[in-house]
mmCIF file with all atom_site columns, C-alpha atoms in Angstrom:
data_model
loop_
_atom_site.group_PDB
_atom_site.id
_atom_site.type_symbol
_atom_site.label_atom_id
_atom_site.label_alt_id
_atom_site.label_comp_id
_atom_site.label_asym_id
_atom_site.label_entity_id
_atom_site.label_seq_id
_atom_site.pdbx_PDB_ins_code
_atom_site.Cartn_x
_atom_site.Cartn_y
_atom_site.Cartn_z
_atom_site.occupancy
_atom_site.B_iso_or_equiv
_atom_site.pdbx_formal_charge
_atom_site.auth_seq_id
_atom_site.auth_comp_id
_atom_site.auth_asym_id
_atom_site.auth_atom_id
_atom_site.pdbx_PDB_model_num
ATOM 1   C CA . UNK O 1 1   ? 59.101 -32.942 -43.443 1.00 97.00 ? 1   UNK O CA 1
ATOM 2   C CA . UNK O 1 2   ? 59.622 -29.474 -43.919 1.00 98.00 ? 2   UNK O CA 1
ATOM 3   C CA . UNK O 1 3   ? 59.391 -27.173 -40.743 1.00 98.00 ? 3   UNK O CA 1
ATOM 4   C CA . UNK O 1 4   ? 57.715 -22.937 -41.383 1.00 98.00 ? 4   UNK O CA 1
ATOM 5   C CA . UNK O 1 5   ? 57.034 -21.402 -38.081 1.00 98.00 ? 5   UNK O CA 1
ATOM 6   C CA . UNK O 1 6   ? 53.971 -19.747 -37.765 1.00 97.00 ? 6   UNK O CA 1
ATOM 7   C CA . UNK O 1 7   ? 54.488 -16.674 -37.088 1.00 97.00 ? 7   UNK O CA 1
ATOM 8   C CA . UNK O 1 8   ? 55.315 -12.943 -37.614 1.00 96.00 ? 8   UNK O CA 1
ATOM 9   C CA . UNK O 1 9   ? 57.608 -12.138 -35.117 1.00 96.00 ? 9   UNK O CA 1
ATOM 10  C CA . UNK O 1 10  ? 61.207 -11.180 -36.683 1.00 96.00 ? 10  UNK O CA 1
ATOM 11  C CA . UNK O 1 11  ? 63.065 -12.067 -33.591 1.00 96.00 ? 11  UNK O CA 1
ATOM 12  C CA . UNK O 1 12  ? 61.783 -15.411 -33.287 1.00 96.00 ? 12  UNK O CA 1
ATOM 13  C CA . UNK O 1 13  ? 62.183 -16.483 -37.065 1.00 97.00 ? 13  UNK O CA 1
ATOM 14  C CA . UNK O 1 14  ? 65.658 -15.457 -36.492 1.00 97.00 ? 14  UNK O CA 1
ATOM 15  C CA . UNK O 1 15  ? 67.052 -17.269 -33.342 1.00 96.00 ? 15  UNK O CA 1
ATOM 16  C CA . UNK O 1 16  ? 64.550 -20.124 -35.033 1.00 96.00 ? 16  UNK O CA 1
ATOM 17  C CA . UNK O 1 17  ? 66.725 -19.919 -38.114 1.00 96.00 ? 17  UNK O CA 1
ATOM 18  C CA . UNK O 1 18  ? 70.233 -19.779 -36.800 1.00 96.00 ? 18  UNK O CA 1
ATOM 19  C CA . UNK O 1 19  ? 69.373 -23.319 -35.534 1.00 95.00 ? 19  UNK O CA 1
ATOM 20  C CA . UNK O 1 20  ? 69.208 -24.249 -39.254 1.00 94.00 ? 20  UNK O CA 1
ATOM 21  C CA . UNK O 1 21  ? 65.537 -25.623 -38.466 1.00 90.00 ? 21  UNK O CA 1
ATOM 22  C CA . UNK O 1 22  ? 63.274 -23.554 -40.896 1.00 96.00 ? 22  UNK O CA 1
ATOM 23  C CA . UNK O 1 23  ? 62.319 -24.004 -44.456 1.00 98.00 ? 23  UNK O CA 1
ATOM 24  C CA . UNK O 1 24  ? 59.739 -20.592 -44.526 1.00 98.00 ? 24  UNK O CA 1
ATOM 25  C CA . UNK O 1 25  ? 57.674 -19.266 -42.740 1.00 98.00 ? 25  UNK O CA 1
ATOM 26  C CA . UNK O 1 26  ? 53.740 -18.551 -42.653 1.00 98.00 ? 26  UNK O CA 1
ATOM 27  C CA . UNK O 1 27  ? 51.730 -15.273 -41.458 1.00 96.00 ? 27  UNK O CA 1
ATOM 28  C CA . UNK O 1 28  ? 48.109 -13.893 -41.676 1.00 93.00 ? 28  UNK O CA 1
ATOM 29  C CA . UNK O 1 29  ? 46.620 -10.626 -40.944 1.00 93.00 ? 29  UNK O CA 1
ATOM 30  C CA . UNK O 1 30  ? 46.189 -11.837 -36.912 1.00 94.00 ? 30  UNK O CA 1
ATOM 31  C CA . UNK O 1 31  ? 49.759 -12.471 -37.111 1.00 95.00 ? 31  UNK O CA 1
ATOM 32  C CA . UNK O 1 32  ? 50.557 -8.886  -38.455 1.00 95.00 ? 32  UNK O CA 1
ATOM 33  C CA . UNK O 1 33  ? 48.284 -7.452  -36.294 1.00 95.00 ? 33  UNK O CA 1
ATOM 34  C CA . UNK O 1 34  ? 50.433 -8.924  -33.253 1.00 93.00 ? 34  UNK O CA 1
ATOM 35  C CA . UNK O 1 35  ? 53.532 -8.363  -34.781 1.00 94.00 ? 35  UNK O CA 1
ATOM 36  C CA . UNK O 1 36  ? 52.195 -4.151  -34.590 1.00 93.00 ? 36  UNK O CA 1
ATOM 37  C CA . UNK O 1 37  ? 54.028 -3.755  -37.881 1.00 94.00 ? 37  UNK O CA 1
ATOM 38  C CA . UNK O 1 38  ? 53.083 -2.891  -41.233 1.00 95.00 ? 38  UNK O CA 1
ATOM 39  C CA . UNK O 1 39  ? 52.529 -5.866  -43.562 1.00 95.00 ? 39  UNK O CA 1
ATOM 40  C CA . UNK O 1 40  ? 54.921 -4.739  -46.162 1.00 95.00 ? 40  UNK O CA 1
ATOM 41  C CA . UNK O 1 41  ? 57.820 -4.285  -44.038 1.00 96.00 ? 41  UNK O CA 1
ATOM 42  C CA . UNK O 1 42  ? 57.353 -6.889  -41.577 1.00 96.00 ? 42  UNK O CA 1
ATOM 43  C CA . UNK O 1 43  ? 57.064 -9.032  -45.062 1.00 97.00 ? 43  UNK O CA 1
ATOM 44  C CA . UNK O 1 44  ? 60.167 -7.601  -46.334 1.00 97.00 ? 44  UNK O CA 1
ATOM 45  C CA . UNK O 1 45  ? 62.026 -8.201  -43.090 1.00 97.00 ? 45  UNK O CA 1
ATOM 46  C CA . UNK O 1 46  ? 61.189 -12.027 -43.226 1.00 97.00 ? 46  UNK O CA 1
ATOM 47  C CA . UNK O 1 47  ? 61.811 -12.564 -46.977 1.00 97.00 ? 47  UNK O CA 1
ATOM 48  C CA . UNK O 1 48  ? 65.360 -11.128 -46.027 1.00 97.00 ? 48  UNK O CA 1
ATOM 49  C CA . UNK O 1 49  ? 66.041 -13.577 -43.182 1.00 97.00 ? 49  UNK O CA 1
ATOM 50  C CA . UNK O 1 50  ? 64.175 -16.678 -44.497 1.00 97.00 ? 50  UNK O CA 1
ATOM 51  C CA . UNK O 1 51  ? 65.361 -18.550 -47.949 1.00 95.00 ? 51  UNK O CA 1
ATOM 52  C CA . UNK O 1 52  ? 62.547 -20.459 -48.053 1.00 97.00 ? 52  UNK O CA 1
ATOM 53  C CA . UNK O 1 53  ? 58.575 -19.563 -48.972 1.00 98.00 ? 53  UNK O CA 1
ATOM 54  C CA . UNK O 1 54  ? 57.320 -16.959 -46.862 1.00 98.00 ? 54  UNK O CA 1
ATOM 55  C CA . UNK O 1 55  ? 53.604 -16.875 -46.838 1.00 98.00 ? 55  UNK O CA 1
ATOM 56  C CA . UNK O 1 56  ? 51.505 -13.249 -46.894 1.00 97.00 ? 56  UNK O CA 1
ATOM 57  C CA . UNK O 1 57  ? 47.750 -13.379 -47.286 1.00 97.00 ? 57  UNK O CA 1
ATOM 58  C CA . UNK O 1 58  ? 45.307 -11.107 -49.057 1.00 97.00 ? 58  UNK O CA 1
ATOM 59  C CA . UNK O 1 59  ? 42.661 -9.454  -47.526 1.00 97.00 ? 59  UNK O CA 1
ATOM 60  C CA . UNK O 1 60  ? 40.470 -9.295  -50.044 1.00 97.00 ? 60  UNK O CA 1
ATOM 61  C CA . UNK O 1 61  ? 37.548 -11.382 -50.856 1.00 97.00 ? 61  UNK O CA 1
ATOM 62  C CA . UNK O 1 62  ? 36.539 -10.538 -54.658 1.00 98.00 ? 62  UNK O CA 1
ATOM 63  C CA . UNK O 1 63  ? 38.797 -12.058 -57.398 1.00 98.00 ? 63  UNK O CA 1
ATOM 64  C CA . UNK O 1 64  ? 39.514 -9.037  -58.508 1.00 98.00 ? 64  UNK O CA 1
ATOM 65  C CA . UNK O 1 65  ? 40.626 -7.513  -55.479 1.00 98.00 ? 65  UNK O CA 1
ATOM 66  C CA . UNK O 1 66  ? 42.826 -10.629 -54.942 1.00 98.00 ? 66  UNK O CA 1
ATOM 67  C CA . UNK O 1 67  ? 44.152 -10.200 -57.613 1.00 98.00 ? 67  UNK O CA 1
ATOM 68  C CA . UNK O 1 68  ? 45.407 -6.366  -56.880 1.00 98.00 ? 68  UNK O CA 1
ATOM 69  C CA . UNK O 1 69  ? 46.599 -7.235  -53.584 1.00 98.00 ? 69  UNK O CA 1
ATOM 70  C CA . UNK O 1 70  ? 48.879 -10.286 -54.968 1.00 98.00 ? 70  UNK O CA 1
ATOM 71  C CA . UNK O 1 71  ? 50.509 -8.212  -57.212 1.00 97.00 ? 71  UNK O CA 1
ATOM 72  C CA . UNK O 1 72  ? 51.441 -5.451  -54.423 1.00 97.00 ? 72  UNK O CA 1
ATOM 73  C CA . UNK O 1 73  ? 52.944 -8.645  -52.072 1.00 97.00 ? 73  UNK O CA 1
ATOM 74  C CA . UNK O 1 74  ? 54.776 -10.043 -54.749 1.00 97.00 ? 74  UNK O CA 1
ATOM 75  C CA . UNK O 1 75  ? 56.775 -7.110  -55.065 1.00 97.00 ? 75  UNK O CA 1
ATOM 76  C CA . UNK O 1 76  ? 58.200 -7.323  -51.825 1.00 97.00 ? 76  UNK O CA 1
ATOM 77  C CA . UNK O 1 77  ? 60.199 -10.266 -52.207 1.00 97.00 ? 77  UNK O CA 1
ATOM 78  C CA . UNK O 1 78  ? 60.909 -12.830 -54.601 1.00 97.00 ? 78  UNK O CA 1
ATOM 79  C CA . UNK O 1 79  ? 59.737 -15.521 -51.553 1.00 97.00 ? 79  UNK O CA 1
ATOM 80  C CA . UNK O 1 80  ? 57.040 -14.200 -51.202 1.00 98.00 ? 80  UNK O CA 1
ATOM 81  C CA . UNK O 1 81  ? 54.014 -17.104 -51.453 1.00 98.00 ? 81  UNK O CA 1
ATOM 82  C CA . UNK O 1 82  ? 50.559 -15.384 -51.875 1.00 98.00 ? 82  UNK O CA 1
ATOM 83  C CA . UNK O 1 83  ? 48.157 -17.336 -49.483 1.00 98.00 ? 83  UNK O CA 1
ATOM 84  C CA . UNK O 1 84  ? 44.535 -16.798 -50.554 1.00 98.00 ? 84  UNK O CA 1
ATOM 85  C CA . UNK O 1 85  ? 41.308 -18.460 -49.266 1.00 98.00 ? 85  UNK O CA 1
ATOM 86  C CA . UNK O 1 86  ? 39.152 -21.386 -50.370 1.00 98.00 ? 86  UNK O CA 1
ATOM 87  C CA . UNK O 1 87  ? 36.606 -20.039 -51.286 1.00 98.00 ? 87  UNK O CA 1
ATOM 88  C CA . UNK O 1 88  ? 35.699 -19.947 -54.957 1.00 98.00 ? 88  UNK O CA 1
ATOM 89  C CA . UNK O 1 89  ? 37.401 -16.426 -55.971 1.00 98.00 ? 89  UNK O CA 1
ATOM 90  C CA . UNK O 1 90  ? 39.953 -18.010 -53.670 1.00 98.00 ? 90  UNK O CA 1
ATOM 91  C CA . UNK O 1 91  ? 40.515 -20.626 -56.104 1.00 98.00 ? 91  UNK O CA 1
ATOM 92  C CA . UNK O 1 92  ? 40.401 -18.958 -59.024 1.00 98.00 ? 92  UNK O CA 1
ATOM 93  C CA . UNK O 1 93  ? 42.942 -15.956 -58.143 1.00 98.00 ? 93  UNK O CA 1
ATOM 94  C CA . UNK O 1 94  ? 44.963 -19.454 -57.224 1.00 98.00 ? 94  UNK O CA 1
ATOM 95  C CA . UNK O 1 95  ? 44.740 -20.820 -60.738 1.00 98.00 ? 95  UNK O CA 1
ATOM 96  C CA . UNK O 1 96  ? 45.755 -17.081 -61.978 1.00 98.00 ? 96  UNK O CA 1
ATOM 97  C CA . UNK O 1 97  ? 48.642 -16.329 -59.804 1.00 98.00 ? 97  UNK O CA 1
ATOM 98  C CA . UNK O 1 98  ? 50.188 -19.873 -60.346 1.00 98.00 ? 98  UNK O CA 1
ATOM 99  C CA . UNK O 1 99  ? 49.881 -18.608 -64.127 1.00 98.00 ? 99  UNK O CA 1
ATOM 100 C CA . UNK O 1 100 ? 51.854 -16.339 -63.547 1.00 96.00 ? 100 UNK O CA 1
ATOM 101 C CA . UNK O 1 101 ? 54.634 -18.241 -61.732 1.00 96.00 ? 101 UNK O CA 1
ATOM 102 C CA . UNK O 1 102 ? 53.992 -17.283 -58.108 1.00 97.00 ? 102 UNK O CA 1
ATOM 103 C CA . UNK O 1 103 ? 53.826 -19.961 -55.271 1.00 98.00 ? 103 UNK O CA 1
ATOM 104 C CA . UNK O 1 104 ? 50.151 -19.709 -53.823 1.00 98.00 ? 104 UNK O CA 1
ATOM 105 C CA . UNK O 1 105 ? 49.171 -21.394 -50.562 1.00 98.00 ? 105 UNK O CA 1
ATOM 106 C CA . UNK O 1 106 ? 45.429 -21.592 -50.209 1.00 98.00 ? 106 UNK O CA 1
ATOM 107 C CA . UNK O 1 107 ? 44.490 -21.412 -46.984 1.00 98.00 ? 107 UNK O CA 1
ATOM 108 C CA . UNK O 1 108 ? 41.158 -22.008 -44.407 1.00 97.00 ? 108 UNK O CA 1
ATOM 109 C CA . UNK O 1 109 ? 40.776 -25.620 -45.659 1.00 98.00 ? 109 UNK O CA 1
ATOM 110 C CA . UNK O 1 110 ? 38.709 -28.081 -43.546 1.00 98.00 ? 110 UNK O CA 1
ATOM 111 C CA . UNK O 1 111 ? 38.197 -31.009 -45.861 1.00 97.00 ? 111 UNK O CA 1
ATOM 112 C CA . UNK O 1 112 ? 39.418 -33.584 -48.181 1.00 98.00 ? 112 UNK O CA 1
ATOM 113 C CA . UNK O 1 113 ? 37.113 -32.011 -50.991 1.00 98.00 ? 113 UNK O CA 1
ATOM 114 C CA . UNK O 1 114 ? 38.042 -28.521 -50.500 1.00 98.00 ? 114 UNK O CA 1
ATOM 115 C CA . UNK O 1 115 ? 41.622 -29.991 -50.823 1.00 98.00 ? 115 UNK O CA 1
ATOM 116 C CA . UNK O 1 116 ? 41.108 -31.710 -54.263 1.00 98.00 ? 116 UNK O CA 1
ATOM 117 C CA . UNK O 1 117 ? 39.675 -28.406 -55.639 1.00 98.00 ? 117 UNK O CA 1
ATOM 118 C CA . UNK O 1 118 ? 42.688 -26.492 -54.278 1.00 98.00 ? 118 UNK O CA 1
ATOM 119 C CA . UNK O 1 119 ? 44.836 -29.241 -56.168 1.00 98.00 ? 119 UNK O CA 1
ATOM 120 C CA . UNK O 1 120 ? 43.223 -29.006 -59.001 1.00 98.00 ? 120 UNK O CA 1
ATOM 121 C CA . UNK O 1 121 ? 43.444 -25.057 -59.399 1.00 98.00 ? 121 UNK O CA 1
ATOM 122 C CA . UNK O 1 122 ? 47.225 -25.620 -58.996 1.00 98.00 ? 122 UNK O CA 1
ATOM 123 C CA . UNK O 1 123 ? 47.940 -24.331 -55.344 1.00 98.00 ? 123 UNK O CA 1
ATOM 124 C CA . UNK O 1 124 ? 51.897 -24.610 -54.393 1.00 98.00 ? 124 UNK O CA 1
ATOM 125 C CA . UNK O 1 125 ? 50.326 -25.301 -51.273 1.00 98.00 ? 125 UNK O CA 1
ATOM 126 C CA . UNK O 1 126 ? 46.931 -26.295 -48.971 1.00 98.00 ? 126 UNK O CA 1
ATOM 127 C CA . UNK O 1 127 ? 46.795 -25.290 -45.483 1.00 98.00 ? 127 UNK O CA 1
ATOM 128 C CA . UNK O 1 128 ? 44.340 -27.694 -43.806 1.00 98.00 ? 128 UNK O CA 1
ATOM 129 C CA . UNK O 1 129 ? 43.968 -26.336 -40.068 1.00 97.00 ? 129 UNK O CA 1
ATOM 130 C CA . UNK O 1 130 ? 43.838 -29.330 -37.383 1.00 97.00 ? 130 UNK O CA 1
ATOM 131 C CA . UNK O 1 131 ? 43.951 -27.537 -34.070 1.00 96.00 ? 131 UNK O CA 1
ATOM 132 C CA . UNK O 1 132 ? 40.129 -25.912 -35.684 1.00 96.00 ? 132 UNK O CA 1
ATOM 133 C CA . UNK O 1 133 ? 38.959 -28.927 -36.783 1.00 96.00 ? 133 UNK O CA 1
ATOM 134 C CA . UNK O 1 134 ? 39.755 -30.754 -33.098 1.00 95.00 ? 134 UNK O CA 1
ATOM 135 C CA . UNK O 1 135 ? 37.796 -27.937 -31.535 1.00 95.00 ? 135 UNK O CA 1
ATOM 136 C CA . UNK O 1 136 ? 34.948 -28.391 -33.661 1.00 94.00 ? 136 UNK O CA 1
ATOM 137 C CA . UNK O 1 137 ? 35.230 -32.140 -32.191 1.00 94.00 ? 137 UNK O CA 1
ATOM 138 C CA . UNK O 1 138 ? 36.193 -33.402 -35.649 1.00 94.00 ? 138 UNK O CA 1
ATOM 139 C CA . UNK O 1 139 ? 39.798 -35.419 -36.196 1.00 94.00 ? 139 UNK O CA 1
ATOM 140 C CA . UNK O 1 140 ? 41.861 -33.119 -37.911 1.00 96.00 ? 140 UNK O CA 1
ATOM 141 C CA . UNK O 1 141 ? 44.533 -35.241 -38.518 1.00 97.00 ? 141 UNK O CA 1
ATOM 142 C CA . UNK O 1 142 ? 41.680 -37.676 -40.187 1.00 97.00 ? 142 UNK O CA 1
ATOM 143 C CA . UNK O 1 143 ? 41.718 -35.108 -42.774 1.00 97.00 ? 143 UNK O CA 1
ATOM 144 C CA . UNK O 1 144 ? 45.471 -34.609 -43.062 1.00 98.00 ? 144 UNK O CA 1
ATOM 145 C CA . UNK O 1 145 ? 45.276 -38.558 -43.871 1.00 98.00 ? 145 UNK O CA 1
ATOM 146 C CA . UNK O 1 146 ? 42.523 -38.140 -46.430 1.00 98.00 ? 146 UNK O CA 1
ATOM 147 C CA . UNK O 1 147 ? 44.087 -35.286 -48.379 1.00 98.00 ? 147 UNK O CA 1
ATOM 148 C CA . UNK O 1 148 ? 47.553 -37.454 -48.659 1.00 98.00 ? 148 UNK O CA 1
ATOM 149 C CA . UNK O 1 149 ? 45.869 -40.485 -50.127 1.00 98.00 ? 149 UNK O CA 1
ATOM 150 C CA . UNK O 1 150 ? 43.883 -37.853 -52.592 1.00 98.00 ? 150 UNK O CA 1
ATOM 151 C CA . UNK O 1 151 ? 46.907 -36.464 -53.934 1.00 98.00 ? 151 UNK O CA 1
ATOM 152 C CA . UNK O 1 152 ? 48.685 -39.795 -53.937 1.00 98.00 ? 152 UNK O CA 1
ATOM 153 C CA . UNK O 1 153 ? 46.117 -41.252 -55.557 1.00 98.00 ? 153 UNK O CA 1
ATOM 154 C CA . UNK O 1 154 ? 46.185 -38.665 -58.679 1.00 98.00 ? 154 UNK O CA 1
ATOM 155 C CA . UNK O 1 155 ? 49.890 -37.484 -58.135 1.00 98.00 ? 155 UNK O CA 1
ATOM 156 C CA . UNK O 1 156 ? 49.370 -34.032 -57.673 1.00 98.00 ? 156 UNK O CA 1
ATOM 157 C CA . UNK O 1 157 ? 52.372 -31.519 -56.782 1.00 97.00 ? 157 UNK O CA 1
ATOM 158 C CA . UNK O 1 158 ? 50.304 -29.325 -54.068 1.00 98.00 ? 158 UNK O CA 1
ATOM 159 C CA . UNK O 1 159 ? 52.333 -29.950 -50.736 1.00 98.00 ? 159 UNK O CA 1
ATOM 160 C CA . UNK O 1 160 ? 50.107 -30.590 -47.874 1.00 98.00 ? 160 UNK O CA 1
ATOM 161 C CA . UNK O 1 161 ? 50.869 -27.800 -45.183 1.00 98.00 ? 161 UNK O CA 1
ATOM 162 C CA . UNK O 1 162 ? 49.451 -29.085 -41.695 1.00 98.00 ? 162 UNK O CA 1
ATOM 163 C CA . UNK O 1 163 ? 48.272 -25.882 -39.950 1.00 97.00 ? 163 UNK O CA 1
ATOM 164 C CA . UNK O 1 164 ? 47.338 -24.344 -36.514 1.00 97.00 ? 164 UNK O CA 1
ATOM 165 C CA . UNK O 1 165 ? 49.250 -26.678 -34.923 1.00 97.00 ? 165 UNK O CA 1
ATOM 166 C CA . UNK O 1 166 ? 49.055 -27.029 -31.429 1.00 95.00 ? 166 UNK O CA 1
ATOM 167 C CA . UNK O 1 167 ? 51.367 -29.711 -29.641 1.00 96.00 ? 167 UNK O CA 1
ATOM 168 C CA . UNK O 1 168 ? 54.494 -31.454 -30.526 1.00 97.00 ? 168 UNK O CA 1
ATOM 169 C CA . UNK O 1 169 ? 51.899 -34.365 -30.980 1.00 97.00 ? 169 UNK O CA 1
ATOM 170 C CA . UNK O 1 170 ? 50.359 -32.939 -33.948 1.00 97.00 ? 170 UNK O CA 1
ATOM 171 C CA . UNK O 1 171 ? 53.787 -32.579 -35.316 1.00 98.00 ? 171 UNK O CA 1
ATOM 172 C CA . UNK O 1 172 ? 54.659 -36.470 -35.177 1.00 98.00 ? 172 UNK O CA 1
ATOM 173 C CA . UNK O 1 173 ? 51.039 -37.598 -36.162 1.00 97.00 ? 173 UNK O CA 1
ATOM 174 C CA . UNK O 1 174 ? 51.120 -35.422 -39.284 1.00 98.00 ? 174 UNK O CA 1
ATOM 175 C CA . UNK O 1 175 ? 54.988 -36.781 -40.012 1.00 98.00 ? 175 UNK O CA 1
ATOM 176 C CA . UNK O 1 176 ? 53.676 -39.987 -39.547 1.00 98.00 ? 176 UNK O CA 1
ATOM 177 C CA . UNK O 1 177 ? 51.092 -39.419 -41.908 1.00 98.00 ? 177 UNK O CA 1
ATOM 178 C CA . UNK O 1 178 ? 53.054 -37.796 -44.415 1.00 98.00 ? 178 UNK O CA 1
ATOM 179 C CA . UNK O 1 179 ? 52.477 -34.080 -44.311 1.00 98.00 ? 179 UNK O CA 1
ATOM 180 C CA . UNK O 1 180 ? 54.721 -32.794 -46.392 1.00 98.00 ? 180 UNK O CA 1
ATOM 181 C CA . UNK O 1 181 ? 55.139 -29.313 -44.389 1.00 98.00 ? 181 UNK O CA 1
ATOM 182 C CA . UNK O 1 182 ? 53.968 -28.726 -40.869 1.00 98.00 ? 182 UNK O CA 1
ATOM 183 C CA . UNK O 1 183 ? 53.597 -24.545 -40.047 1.00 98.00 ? 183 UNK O CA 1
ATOM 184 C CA . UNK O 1 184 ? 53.916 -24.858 -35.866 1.00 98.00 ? 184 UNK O CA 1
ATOM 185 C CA . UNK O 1 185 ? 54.072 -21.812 -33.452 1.00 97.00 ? 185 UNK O CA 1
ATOM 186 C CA . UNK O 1 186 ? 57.664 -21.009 -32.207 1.00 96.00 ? 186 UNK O CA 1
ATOM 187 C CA . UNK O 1 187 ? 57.003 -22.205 -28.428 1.00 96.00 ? 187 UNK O CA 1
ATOM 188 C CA . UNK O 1 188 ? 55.679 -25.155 -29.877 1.00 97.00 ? 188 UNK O CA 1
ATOM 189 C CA . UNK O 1 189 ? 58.587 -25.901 -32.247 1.00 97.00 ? 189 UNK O CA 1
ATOM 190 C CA . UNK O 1 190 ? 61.175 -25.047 -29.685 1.00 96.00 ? 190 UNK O CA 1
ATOM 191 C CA . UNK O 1 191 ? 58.962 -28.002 -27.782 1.00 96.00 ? 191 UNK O CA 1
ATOM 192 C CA . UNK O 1 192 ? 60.237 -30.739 -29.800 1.00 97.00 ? 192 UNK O CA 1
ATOM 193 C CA . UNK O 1 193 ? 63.281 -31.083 -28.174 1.00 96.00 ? 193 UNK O CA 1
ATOM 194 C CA . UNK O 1 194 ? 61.971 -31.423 -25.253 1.00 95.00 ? 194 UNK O CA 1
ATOM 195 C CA . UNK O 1 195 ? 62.047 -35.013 -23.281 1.00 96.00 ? 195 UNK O CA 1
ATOM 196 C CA . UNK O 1 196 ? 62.592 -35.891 -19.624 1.00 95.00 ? 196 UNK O CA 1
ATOM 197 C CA . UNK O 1 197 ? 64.778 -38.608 -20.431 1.00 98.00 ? 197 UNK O CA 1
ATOM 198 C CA . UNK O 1 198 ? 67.239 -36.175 -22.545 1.00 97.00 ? 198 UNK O CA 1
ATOM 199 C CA . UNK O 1 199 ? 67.093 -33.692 -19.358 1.00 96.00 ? 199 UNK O CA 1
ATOM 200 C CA . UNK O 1 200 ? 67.805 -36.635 -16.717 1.00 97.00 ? 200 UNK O CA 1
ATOM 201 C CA . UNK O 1 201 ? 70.476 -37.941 -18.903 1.00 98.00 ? 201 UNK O CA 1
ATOM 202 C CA . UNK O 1 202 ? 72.554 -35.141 -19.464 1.00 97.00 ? 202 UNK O CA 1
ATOM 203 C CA . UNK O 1 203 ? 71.903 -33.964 -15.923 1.00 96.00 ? 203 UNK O CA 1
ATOM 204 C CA . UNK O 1 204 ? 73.762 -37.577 -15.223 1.00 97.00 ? 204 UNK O CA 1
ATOM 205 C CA . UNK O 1 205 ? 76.528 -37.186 -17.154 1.00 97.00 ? 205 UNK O CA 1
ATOM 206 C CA . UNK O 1 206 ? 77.527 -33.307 -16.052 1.00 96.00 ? 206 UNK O CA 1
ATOM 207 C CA . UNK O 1 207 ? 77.386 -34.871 -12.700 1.00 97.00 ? 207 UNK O CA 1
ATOM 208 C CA . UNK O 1 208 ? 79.570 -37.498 -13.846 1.00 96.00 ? 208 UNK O CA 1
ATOM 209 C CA . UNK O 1 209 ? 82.208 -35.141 -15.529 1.00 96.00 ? 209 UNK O CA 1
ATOM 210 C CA . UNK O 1 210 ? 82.435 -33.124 -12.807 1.00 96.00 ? 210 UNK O CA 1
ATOM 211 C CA . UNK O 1 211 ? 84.109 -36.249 -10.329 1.00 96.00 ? 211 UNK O CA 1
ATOM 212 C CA . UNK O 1 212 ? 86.255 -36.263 -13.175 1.00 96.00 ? 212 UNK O CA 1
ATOM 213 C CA . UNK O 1 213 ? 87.999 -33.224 -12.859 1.00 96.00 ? 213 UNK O CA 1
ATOM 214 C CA . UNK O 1 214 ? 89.093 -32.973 -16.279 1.00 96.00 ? 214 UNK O CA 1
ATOM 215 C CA . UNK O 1 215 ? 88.364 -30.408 -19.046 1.00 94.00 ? 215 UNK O CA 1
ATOM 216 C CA . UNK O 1 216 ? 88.524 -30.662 -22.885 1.00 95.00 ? 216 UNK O CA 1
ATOM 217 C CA . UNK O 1 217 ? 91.090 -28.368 -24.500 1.00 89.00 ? 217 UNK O CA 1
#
């Protein structure tokens, strides 16, 4: 599975990425808004850090105007992954952007259908949100498992990006189900290492050490 952090917050993608543990990242306009930067340099500043696809999403809600917009974000970078809606215009800007060799992840997706269309128009990527979905009182990881028989079932290239991740739980169900990218806040990524058996064990053995009195090198 593939790891983006969710987020637009330059400091945190880099001490994320000097672990070695991203492979892009993902940001929308609430992101921007919180980072209180401008989207084209706060884009620029990623794309420079991060190798891998770093998602930046239109605005706009017209094809046409999607269309504009995509062309100003990929300027900034050649990592740059245009992330539109799905919504109709959505999916056609998709289809037109892919045609010209840009990495699209369509975003906002709540079902298995929406996902098959999204396939179909040739997204690099769908976003389907799960955190939303449980709110709603809906399973969103139901849906995660619906989309990856879908595309198994017709072999289509569109990875399946689980989104608005909330726990390191959603993480392993969506592994388990075979989301092939999972976008997870930095707190919540940083979370995965976590277990009290890991703490309690290494606590042990520093104690341990210590009655040894020895030192390596």
């Amino acid at each position: 599975m593939k790891f983006f952090v969710d987020t637009a917050d330059v400091k945190e993608i880099q001490e994320l990425n000097a672990l070695g543990l991203l492979d892009g990242v993902t940001t929308n306009p609430s992101l921007i808004l919180k980072s209180g930067g401008k989207i084209d340099e706060v884009t620029k500043q990623i794309c420079d850090i991060v190798e891998g696809p770093v998602s930046a999403e239109v605005t706009a809600t017209d094809f046409d105007g999607m269309m504009k917009e995509a062309k100003v974000l990929a300027k900034i970078a050649d990592n740059v992954c245009i992330k539109v809606p799905l919504t109709l215009d959505g999916l056609k800007a998709c289809r037109a952007i892919r045609a010209e060799g840009r990495m699209v992840n369509v975003t906002l997706c709540f079902s298995a259908n929406q996902a098959l269309l999204a396939a179909k128009a040739g997204a690099s990527f769908i976003s389907p949100f799960i955190g939303r979905l449980d709110d709603m009182g809906f399973d969103g990881m139901e849906v995660i498992a619906e989309i990856r028989q879908v595309y198994d079932n017709y072999g289509f290239d569109t990875e399946i990006l689980a989104a608005s991740i909330r726990t390191p739980d959603h993480v392993k169900r969506a592994a388990l189900i075979g989301a092939d990218v999972a976008t997870i806040p930095p707190a919540t990524l940083k979370a995965l290492v976590k277990h009290p058996l890991t703490d309690k064990g290494l606590e042990q053995f520093l104690a341990d050490w210590a009655k040894t009195g020895q030192k390596i090198g």
